[in-house]
PDB file of C-alpha atoms in Angstrom:
ATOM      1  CA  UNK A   1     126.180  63.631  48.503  1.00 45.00           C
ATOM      2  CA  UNK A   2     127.855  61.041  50.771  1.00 49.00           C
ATOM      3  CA  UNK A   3     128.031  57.717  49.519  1.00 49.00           C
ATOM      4  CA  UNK A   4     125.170  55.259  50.829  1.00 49.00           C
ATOM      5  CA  UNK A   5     126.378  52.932  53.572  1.00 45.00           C
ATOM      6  CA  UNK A   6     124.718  49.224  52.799  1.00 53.00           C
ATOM      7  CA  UNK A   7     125.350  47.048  56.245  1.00 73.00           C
ATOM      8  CA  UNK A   8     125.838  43.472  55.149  1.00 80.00           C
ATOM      9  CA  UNK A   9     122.821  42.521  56.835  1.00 79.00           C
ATOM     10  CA  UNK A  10     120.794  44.868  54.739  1.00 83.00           C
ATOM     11  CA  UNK A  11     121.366  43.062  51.587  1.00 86.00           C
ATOM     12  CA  UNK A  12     120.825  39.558  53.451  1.00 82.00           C
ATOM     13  CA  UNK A  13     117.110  41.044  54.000  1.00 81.00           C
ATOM     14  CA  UNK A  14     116.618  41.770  50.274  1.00 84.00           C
ATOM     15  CA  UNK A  15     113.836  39.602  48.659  1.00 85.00           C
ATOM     16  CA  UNK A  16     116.206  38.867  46.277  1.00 85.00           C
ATOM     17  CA  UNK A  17     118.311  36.852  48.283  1.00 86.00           C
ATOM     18  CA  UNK A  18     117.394  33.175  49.234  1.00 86.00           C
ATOM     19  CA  UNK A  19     117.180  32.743  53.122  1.00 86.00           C
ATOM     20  CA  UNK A  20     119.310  29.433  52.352  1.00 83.00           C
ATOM     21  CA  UNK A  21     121.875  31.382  50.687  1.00 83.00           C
ATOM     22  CA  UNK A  22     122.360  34.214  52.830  1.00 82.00           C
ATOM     23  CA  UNK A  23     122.704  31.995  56.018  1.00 83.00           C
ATOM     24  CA  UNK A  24     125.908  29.629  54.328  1.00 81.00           C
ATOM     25  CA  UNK A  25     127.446  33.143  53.273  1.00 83.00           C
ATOM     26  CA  UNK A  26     126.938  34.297  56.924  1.00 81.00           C
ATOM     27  CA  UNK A  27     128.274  31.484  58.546  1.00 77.00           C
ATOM     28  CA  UNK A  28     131.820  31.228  55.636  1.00 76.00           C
ATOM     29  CA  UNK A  29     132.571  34.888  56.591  1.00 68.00           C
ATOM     30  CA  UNK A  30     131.194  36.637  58.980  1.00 60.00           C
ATOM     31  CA  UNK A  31     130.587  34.016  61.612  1.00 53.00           C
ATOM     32  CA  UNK A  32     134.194  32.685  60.490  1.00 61.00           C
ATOM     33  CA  UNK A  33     133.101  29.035  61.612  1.00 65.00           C
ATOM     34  CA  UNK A  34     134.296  26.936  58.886  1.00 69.00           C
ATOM     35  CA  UNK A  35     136.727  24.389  59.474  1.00 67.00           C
ATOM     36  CA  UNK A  36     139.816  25.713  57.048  1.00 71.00           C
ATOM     37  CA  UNK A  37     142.876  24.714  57.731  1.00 70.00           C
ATOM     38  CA  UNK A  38     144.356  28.020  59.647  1.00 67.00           C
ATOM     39  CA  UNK A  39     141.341  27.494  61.564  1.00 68.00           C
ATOM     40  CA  UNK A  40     141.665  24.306  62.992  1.00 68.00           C
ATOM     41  CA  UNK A  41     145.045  25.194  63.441  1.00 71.00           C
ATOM     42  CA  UNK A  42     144.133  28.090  65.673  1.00 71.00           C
ATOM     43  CA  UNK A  43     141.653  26.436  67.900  1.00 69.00           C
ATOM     44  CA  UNK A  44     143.999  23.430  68.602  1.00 72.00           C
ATOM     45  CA  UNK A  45     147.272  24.472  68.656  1.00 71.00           C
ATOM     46  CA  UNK A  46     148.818  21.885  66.872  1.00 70.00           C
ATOM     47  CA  UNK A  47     151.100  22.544  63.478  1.00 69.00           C
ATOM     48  CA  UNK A  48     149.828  20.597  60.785  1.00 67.00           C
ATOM     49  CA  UNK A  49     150.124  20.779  56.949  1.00 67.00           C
ATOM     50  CA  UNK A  50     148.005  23.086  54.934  1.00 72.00           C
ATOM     51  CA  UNK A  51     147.258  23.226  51.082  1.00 73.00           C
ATOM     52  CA  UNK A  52     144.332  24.433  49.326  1.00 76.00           C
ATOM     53  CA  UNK A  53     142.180  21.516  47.960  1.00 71.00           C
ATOM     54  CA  UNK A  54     141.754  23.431  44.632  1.00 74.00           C
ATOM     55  CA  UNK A  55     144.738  24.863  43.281  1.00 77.00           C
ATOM     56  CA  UNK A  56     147.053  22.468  45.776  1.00 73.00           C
ATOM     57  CA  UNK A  57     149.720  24.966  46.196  1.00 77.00           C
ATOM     58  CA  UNK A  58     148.997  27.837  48.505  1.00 77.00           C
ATOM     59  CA  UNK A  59     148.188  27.724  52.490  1.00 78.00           C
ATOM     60  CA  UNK A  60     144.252  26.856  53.208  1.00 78.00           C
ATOM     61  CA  UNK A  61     142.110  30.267  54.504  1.00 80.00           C
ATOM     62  CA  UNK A  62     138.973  31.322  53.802  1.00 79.00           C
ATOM     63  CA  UNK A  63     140.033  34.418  51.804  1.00 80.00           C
ATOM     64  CA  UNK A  64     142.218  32.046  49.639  1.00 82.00           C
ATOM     65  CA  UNK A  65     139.971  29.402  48.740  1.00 81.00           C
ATOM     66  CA  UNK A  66     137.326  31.800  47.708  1.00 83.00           C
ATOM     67  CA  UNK A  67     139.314  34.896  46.504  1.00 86.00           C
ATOM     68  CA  UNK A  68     142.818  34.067  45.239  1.00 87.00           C
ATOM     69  CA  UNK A  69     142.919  30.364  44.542  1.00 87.00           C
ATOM     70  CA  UNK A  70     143.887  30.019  40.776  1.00 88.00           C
ATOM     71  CA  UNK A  71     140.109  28.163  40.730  1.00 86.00           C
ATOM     72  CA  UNK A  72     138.255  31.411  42.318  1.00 88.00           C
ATOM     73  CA  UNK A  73     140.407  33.849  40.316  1.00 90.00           C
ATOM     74  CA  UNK A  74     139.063  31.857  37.273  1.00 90.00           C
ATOM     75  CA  UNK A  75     135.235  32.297  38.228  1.00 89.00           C
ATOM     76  CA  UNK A  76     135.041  35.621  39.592  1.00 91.00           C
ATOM     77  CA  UNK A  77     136.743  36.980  35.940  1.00 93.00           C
ATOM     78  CA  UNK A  78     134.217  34.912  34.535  1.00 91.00           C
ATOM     79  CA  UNK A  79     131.810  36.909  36.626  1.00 91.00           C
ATOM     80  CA  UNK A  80     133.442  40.285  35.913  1.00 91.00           C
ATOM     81  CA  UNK A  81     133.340  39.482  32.129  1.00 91.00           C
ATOM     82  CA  UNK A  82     129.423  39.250  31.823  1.00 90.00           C
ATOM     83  CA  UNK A  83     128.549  42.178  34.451  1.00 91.00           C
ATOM     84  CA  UNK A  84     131.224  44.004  33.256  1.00 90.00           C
ATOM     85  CA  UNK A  85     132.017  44.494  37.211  1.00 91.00           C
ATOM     86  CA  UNK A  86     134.982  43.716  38.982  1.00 91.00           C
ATOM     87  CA  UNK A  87     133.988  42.458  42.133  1.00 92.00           C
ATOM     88  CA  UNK A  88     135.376  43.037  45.690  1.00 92.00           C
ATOM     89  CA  UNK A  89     136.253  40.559  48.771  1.00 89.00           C
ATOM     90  CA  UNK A  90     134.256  42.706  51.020  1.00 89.00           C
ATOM     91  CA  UNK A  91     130.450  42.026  49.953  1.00 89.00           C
ATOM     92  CA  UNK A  92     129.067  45.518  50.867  1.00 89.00           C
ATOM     93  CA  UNK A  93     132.253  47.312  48.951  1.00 91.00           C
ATOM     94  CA  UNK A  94     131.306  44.815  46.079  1.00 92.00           C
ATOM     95  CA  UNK A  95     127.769  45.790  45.731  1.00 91.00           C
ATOM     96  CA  UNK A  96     128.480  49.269  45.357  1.00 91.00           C
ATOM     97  CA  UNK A  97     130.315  48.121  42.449  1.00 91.00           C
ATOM     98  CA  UNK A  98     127.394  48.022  40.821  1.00 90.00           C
ATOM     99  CA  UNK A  99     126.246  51.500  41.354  1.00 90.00           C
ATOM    100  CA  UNK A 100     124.233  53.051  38.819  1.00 89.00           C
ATOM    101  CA  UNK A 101     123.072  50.262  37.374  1.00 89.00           C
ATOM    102  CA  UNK A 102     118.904  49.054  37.175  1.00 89.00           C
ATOM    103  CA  UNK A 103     118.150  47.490  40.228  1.00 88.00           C
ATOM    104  CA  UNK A 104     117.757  43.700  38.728  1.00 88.00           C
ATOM    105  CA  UNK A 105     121.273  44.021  37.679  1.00 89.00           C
ATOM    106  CA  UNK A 106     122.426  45.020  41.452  1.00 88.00           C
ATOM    107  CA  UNK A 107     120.045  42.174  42.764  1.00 89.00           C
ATOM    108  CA  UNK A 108     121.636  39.717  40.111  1.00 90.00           C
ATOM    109  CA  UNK A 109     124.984  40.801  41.199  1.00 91.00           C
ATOM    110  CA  UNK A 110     124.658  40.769  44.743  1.00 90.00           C
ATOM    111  CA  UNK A 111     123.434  37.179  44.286  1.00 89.00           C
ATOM    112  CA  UNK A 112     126.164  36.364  41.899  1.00 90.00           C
ATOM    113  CA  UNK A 113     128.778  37.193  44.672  1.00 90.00           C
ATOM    114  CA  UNK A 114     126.914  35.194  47.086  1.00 89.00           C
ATOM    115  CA  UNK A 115     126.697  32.248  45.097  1.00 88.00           C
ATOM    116  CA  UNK A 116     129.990  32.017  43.744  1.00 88.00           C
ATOM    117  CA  UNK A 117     131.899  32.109  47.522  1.00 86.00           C
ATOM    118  CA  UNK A 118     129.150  29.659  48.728  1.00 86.00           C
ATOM    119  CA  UNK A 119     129.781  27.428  46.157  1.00 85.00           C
ATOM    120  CA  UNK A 120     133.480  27.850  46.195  1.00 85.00           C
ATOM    121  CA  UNK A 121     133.316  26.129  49.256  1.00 81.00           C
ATOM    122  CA  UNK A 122     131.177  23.432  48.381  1.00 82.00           C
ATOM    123  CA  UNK A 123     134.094  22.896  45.863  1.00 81.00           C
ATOM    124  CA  UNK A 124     136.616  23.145  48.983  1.00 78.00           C
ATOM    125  CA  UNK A 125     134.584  20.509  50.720  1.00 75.00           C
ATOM    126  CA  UNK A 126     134.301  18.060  47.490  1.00 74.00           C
ATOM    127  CA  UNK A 127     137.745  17.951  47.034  1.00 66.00           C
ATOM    128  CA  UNK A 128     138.587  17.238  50.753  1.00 62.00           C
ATOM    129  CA  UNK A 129     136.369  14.342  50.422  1.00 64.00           C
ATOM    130  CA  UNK A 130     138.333  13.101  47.356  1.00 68.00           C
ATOM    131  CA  UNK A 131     141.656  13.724  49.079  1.00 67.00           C
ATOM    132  CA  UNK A 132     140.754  12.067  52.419  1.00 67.00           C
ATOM    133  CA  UNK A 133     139.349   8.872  50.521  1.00 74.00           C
ATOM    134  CA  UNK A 134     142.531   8.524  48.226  1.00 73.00           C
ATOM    135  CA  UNK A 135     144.929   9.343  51.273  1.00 71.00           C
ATOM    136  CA  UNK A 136     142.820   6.448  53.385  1.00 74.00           C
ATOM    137  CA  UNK A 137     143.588   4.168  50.322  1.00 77.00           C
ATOM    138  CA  UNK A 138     146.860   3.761  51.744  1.00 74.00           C
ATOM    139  CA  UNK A 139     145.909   1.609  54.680  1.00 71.00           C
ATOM    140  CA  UNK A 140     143.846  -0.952  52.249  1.00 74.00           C
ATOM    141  CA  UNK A 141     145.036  -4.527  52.233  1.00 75.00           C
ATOM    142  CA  UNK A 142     142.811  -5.911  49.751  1.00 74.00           C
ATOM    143  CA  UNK A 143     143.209  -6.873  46.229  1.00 77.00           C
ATOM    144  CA  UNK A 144     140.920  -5.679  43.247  1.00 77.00           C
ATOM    145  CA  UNK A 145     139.121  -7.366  40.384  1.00 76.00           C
ATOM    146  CA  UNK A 146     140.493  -7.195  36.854  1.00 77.00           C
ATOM    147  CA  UNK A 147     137.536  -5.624  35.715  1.00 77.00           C
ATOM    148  CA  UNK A 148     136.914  -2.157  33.976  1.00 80.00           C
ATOM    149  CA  UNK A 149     134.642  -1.249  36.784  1.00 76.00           C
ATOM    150  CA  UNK A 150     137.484  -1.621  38.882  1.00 79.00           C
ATOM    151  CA  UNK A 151     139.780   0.640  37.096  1.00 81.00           C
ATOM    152  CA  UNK A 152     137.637   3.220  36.176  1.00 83.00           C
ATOM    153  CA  UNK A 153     137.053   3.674  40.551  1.00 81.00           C
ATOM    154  CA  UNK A 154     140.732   3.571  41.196  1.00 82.00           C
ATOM    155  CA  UNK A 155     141.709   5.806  38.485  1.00 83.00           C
ATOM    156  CA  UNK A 156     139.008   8.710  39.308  1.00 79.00           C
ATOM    157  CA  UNK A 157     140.349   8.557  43.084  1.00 77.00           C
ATOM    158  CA  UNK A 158     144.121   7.780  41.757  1.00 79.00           C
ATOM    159  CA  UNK A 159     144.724   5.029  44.055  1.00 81.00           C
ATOM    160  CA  UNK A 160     147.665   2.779  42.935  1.00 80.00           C
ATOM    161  CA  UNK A 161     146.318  -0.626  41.889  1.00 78.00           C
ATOM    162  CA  UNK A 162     146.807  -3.991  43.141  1.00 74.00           C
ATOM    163  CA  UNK A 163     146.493  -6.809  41.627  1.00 71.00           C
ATOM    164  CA  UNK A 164     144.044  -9.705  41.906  1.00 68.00           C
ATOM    165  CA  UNK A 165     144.644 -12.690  43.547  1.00 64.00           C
ATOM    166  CA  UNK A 166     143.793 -15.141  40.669  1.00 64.00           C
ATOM    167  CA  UNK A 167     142.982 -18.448  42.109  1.00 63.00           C
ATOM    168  CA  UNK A 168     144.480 -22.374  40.939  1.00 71.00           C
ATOM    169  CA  UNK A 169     142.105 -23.681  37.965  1.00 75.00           C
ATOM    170  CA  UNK A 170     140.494 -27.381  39.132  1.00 78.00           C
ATOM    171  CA  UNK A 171     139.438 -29.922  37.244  1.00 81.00           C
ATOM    172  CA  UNK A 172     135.646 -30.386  37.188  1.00 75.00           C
ATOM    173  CA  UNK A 173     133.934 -33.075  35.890  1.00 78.00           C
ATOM    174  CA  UNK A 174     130.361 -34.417  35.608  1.00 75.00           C
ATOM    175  CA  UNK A 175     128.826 -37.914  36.171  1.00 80.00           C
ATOM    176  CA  UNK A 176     125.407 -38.968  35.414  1.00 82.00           C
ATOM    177  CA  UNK A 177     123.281 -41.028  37.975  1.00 83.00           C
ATOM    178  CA  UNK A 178     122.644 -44.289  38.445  1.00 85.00           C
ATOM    179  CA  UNK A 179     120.516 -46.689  36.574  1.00 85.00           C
ATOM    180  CA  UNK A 180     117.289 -45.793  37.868  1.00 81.00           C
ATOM    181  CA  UNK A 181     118.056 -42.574  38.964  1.00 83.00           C
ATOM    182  CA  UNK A 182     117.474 -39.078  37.730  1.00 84.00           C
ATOM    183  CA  UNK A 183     119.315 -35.917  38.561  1.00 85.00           C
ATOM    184  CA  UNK A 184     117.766 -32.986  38.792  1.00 86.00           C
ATOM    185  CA  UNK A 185     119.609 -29.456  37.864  1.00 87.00           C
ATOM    186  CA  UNK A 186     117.860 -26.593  39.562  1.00 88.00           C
ATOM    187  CA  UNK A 187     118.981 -22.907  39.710  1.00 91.00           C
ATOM    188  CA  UNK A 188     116.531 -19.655  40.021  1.00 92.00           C
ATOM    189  CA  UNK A 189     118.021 -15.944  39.246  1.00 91.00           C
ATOM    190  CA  UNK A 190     117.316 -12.454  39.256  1.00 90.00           C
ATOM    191  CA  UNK A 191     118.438  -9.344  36.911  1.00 87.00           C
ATOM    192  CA  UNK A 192     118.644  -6.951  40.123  1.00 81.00           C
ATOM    193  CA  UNK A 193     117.725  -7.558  43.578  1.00 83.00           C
ATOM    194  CA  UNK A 194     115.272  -7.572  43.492  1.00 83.00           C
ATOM    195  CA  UNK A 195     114.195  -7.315  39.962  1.00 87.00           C
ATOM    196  CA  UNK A 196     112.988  -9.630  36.735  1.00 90.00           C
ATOM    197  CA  UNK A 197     112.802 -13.068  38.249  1.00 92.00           C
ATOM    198  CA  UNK A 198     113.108 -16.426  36.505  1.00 93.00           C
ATOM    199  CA  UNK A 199     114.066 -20.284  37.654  1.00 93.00           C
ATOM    200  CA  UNK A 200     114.732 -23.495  35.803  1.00 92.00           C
ATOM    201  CA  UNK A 201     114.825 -27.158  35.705  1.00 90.00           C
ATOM    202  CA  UNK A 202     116.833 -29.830  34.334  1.00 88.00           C
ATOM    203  CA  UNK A 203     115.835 -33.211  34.581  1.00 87.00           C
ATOM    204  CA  UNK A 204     118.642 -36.256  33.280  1.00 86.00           C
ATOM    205  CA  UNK A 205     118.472 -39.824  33.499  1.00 85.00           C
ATOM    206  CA  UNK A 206     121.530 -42.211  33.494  1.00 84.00           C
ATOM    207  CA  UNK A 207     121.898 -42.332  29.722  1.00 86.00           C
ATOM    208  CA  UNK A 208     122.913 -38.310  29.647  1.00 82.00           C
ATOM    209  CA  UNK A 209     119.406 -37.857  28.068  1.00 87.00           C
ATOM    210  CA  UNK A 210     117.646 -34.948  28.818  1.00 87.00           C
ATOM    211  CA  UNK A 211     113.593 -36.018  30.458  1.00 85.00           C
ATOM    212  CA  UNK A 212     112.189 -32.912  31.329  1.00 86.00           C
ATOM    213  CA  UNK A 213     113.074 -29.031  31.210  1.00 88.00           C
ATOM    214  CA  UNK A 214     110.921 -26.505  32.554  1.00 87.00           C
ATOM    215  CA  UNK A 215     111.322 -22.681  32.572  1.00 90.00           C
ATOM    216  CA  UNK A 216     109.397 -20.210  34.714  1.00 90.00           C
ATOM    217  CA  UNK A 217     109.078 -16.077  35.054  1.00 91.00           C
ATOM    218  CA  UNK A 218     108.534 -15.102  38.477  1.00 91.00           C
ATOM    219  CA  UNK A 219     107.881 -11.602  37.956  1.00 91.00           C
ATOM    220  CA  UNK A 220     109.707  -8.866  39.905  1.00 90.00           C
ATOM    221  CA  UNK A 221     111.576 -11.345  42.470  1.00 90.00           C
ATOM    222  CA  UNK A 222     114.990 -11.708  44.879  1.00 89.00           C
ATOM    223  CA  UNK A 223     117.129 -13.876  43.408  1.00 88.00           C
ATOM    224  CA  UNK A 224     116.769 -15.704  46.803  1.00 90.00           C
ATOM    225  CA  UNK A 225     113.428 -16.123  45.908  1.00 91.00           C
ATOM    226  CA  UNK A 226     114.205 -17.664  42.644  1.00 91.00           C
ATOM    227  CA  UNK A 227     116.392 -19.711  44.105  1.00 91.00           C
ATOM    228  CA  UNK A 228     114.126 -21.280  46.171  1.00 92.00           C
ATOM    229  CA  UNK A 229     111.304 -21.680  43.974  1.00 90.00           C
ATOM    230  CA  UNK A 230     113.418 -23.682  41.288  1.00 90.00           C
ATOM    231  CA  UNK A 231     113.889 -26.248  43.863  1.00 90.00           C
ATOM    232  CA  UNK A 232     110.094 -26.519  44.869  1.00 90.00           C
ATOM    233  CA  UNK A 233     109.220 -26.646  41.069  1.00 87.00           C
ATOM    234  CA  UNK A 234     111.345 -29.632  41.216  1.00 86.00           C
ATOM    235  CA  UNK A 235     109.650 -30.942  43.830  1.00 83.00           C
ATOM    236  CA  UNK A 236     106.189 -30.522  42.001  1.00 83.00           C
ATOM    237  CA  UNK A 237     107.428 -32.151  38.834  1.00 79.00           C
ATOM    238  CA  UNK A 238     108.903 -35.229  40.638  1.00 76.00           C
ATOM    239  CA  UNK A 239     105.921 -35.300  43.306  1.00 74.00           C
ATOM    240  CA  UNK A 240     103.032 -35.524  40.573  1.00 68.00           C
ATOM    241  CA  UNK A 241     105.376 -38.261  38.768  1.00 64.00           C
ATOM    242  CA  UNK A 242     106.611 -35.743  36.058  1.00 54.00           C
ATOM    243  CA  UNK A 243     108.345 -39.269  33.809  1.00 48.00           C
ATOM    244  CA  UNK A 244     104.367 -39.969  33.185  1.00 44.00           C
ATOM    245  CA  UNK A 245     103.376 -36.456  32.770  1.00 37.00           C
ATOM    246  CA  UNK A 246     104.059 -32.832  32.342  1.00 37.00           C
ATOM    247  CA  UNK A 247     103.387 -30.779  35.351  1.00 36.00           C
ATOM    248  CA  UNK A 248     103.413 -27.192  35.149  1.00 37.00           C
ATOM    249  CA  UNK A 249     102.312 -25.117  38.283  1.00 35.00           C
ATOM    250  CA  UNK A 250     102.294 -21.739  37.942  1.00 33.00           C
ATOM    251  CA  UNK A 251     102.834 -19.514  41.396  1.00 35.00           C
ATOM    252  CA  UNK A 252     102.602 -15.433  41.454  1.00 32.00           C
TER     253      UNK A 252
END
């Protein structure tokens, strides 16, 4: 008995197989429209230099980056190992691998080799990204905080570090007010933005004593809002003479 002849598009129309998943497999090889290397080299005509993104050594095709990269050699054994099939490039001649065997193992194999090339290239495509972000890193100008969030970024895209442009310390120094004055110290911030809201004020009179101090929550705010609000609770305390009494005015 002749062996059965499975066109690819056959097995797309199995129920088994996820429209999604059959249409990214159609278009990496049998439409041939991805944009690999050789590819883009063909279409344009200009010479250009080509490395797989996954094992960085060999030309960029199709067939490589999901077949004989080190990276896809790696999965598909891993495949072979727990079907105990060795799978093929060509889908339909990979299927019949499975011949023989129940019908959920053929299903679960057939979507095994689907998956694995699709997301192959998904792998392609991540580390593209990563390689054009860490090549564009060259052009930067800019200098970087000493901080560990800092290093941990440049060291996951290996971008050589620069350092920070630390500025000249100043001398700062405070002076009270007048007799007969009062300064008032006013700041309003935010834990996120927005997020859990709060603003504060500090009342002093010329004697470096401390009149008045008021704290206030102001729920789930911008820390622009809290900003402004600690200067209108100033305003409220001074306005309702706040040296004769407390005022406390709570706003939502």
């Amino acid at each position: 008995m002749p062996a059965e002849v499975l066109p690819i598009a056959t097995l797309f129309n199995r129920q088994v197989v996820h429209p999604t998943l059959s249409v990214q497999y159609w278009k990496i090889w049998q439409k041939q429209c991805c944009a690999t290397e050789d590819n883009v080299i063909k279409k344009t005509g200009r010479s250009m230099a080509t490395f797989c993104r996954l094992c960085r050594k060999s030309e960029e095709t199709m067939s490589h980056v999901t077949w004989h990269c080190r990276v896809a050699k790696r999965i598909w054994a891993w495949a072979a190992k727990n079907f105990n099939l060795w799978p093929k490039e060509d889908l339909v001649a990979s299927y019949k691998v499975a011949k023989g065997r129940s019908m959920m193992i053929k299903d679960l194999w057939l979507v095994a080799n689907l998956a694995i090339t699709t997301e192959l290239w998904k792998m392609r495509n991540k580390g593209r990204v990563y390689q054009v972000i860490r090549d564009n890193s060259i052009q930067m100008r800019g200098h970087m905080y000493n901080t560990q969030e800092d290093f941990r970024i440049l060291n996951y895209f290996r971008v050589q570090h620069r350092s920070s442009k630390f500025s000249t310390p100043k001398a700062v120094s405070w002076l009270p007010p007048n007799p007969g004055e009062i300064m008032i110290c006013c700041d309003g911030a935010s834990r996120g933005n927005p997020g859990l809201a709060g603003a504060g004020v500090t009342f002093r009179d010329a004697n470096f004593a401390v009149l008045r101090v008021l704290l206030v929550g102001l729920g789930f705010q911008t820390n622009y809002y809290a900003e402004v609000y600690a200067v209108i609770y100033a305003h409220c305390l001074l306005r309702d003479g706040m040296l004769k009494t407390f005022a406390f005015v709570q706003i939502r």
